[in-house]
C-alpha positions as CSV (number, residue, x, y, z in Angstrom):
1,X,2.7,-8.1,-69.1
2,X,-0.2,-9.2,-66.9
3,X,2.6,-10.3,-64.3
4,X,4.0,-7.2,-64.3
5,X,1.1,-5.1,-63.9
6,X,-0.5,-6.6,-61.1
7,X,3.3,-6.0,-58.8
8,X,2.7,-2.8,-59.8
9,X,-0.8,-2.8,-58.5
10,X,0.3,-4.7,-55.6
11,X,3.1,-2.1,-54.7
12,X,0.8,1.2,-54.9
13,X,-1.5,-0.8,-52.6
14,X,1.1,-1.4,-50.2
15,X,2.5,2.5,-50.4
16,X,-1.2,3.5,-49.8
17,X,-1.5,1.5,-46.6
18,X,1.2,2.8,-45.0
19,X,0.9,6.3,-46.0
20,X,-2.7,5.8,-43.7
21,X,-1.3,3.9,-40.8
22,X,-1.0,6.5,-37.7
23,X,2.7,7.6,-36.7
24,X,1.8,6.9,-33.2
25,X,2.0,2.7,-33.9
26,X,5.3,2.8,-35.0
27,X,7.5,1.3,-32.3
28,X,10.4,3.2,-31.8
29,X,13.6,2.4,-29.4
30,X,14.6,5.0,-27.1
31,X,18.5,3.8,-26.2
32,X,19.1,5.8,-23.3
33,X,15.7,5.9,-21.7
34,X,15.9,1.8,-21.8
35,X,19.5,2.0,-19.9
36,X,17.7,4.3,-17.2
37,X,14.9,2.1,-17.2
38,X,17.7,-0.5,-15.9
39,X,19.2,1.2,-14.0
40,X,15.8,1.9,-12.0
41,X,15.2,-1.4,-11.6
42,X,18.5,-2.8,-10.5
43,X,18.2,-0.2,-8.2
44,X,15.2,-1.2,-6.5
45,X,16.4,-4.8,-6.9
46,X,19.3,-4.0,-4.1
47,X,17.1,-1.8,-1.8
48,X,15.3,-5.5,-1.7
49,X,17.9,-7.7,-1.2
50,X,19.4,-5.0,1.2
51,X,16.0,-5.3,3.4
52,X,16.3,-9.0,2.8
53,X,19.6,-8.9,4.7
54,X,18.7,-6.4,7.5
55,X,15.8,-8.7,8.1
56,X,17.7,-11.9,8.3
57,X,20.3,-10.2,10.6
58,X,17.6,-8.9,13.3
59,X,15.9,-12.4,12.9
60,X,19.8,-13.6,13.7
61,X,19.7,-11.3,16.9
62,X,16.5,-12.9,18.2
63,X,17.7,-16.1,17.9
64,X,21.5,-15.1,19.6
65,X,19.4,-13.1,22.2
66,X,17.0,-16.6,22.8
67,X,20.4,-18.6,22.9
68,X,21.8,-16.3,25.8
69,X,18.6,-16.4,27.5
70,X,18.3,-20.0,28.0
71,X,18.0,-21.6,30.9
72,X,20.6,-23.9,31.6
73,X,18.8,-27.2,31.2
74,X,21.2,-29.0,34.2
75,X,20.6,-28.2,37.6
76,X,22.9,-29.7,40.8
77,X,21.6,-27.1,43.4
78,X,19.1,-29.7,44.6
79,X,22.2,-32.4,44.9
80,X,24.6,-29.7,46.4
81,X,22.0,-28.5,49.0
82,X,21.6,-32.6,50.2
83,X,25.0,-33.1,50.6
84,X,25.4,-30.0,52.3
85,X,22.3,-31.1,54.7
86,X,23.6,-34.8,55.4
87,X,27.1,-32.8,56.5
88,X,25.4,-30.2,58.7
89,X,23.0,-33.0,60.3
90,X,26.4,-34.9,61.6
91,X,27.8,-31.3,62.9
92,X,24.5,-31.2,64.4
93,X,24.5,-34.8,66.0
94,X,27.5,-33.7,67.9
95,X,27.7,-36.0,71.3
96,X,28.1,-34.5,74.4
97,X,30.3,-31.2,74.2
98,X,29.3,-30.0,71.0
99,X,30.1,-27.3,68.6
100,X,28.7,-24.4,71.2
101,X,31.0,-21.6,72.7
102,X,28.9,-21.7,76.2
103,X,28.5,-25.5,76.3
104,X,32.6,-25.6,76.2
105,X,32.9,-23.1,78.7
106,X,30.9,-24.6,81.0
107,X,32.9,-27.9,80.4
108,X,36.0,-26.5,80.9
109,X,34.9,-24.3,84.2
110,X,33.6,-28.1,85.7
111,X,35.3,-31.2,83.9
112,X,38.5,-29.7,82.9
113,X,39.2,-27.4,85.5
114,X,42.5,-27.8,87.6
115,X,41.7,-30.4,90.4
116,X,41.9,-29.0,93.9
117,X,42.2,-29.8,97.2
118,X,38.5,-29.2,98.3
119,X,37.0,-31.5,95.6
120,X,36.6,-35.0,96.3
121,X,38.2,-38.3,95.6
122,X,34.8,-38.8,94.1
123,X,33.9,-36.0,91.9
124,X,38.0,-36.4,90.7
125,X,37.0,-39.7,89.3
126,X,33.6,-38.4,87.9
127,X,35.3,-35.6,86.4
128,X,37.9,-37.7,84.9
129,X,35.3,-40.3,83.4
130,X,33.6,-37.6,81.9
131,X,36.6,-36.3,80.3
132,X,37.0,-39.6,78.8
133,X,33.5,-40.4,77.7
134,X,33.8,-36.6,76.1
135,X,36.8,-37.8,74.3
136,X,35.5,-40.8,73.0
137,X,32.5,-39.4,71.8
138,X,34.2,-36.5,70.0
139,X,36.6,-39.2,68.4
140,X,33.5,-41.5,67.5
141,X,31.6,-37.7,65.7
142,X,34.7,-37.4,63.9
143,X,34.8,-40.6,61.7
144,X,31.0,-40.3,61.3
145,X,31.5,-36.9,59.9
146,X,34.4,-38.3,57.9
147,X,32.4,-40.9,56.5
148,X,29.5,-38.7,55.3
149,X,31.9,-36.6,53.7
150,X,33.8,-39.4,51.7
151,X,29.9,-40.1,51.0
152,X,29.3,-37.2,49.0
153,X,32.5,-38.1,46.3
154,X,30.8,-40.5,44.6
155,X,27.6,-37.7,44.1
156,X,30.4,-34.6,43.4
157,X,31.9,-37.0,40.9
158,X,28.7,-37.1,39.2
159,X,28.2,-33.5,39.2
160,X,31.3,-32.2,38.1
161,X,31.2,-34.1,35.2
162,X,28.1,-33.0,34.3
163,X,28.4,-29.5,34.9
164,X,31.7,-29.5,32.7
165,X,29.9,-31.7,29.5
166,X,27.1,-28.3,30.5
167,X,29.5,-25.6,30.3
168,X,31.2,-27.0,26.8
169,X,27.8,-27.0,25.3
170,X,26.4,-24.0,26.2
171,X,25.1,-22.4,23.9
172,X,24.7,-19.3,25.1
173,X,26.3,-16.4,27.8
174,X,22.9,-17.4,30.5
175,X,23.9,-21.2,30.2
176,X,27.7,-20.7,30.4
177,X,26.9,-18.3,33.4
178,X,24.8,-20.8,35.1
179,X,27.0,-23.8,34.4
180,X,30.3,-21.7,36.2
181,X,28.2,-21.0,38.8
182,X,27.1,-24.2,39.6
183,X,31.0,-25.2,39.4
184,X,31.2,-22.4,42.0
185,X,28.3,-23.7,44.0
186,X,30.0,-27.6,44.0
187,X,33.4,-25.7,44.9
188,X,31.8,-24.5,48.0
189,X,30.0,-27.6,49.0
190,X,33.6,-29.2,48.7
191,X,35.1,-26.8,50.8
192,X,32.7,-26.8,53.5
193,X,33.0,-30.8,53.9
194,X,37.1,-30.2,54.0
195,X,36.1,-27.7,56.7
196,X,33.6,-29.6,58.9
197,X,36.2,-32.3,58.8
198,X,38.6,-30.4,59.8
199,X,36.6,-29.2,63.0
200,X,35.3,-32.6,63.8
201,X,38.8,-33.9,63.9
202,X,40.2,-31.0,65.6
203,X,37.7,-30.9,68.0
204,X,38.5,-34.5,68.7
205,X,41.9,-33.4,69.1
206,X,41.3,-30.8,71.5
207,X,39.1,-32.6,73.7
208,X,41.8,-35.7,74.2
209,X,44.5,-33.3,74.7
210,X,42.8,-31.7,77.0
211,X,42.2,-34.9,78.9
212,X,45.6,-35.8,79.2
213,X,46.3,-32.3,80.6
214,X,43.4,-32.8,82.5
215,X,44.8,-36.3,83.5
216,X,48.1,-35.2,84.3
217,X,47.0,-32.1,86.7
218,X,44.3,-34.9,88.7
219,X,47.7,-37.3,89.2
220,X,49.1,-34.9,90.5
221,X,46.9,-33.6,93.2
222,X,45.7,-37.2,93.9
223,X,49.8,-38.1,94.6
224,X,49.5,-35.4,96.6
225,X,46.6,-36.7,98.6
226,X,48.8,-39.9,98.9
227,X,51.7,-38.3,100.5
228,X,50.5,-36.3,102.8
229,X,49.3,-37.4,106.0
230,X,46.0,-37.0,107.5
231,X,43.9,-36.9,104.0
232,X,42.1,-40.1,104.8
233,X,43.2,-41.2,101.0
234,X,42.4,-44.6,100.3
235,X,44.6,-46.0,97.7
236,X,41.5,-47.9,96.1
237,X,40.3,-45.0,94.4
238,X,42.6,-44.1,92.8
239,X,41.7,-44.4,88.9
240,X,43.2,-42.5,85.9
241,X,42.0,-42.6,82.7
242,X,43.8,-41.5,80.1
């Protein structure tokens, strides 16, 4: 009996306790206001990660824009403007009649004009060793500038393949740019050996055919002189040089 009246005790204790505690304690769960609550924050989860992502793309844009900026770091303007020097100093060391409209003129108006009968037997043979000495030289320019030229291979060899391994690893629009430009650049140089080759040996060309012309127009006035009576020719000066 004791037992049972102090549960009974304990139980109206516990009834009066909670009748006092304040309603405002209580914890009560709101469904729907908990699913907002969510959504809220999943919300403002993705405007983060979507900032995140805007972010890494504009630091992505620096870094292409960097890329496309760079400098090439290989450089053959230095090795193309030396070969192009060494080439122009052996048009440049031209002997005699050189690469000049005026100077040819000049030669051609003298040397290389048609041999007549008021010009000596001397100034005949002057003019025709001149004429030879002109050829000679020219033909002598011709295999020096020749010999430059096969001198730069070994240095546009180098080049080439360095501007190629350049333009394959570019790594961005400047450094491609650059690198077919330089390609350009060594084109060019290339071209203008082929062309002062070209000239030297024409030139060279020129000048012996126009000795033989020259040659043949002198034998014939100095046969002249030979056959006709009364020049005063003496055999013993006659010299041709062809």
């Amino acid at each position: 009996m004791k037992r049972l009246g102090l549960l009974a005790a304990t139980g109206t204790i516990a009834l009066m306790l909670g009748a006092s505690v304040p309603a405002r304690a209580l914890i009560v769960f709101d469904p729907s206001n908990y699913v907002q609550n969510v959504l809220t924050a999943a919300r403002e989860l993705q405007q983060v990660n979507n900032q995140i992502v805007s972010l890494q793309n504009e630091a992505q844009m620096l870094i292409n824009q960097a890329k496309n900026l760079a400098n090439l770091p290989h450089s053959s303007l230095q090795q193309l403007q030396s070969s192009i020097q060494r080439t122009q100093q052996l048009l440049a060391q031209a002997q005699r009649i050189a690469y000049d409209v005026q100077q040819i003129d000049r030669a051609f108006s003298t040397n290389y004009a048609p041999a007549t009968s008021s010009q000596s037997d001397q100034l005949l043979i002057a003019n025709a060793q001149s004429r030879w000495q002109n050829s000679y030289a020219a033909t002598q320019d011709a295999l020096r500038v020749q010999a430059g030229i096969v001198g730069n291979l070994d240095s546009n060899r180098i080049q080439t393949s360095a501007l190629v391994t350049s333009s394959q690893s570019a790594s961005g629009a400047l450094q491609a740019t650059q690198a077919g430009n330089q390609i350009l650049a060594l084109q060019a140089q290339q071209l203008a050996d082929l062309t002062a080759a070209a000239a030297a040996q024409g030139r060279a060309q020129s000048l012996e055919a126009a000795q033989r012309a020259s040659a043949q127009d002198q034998g014939r006035e100095q046969l002249r002189r030979f056959l006709t009576p009364g020049q005063g020719y003496q055999s013993s000066n006659v010299q041709m040089f062809h």
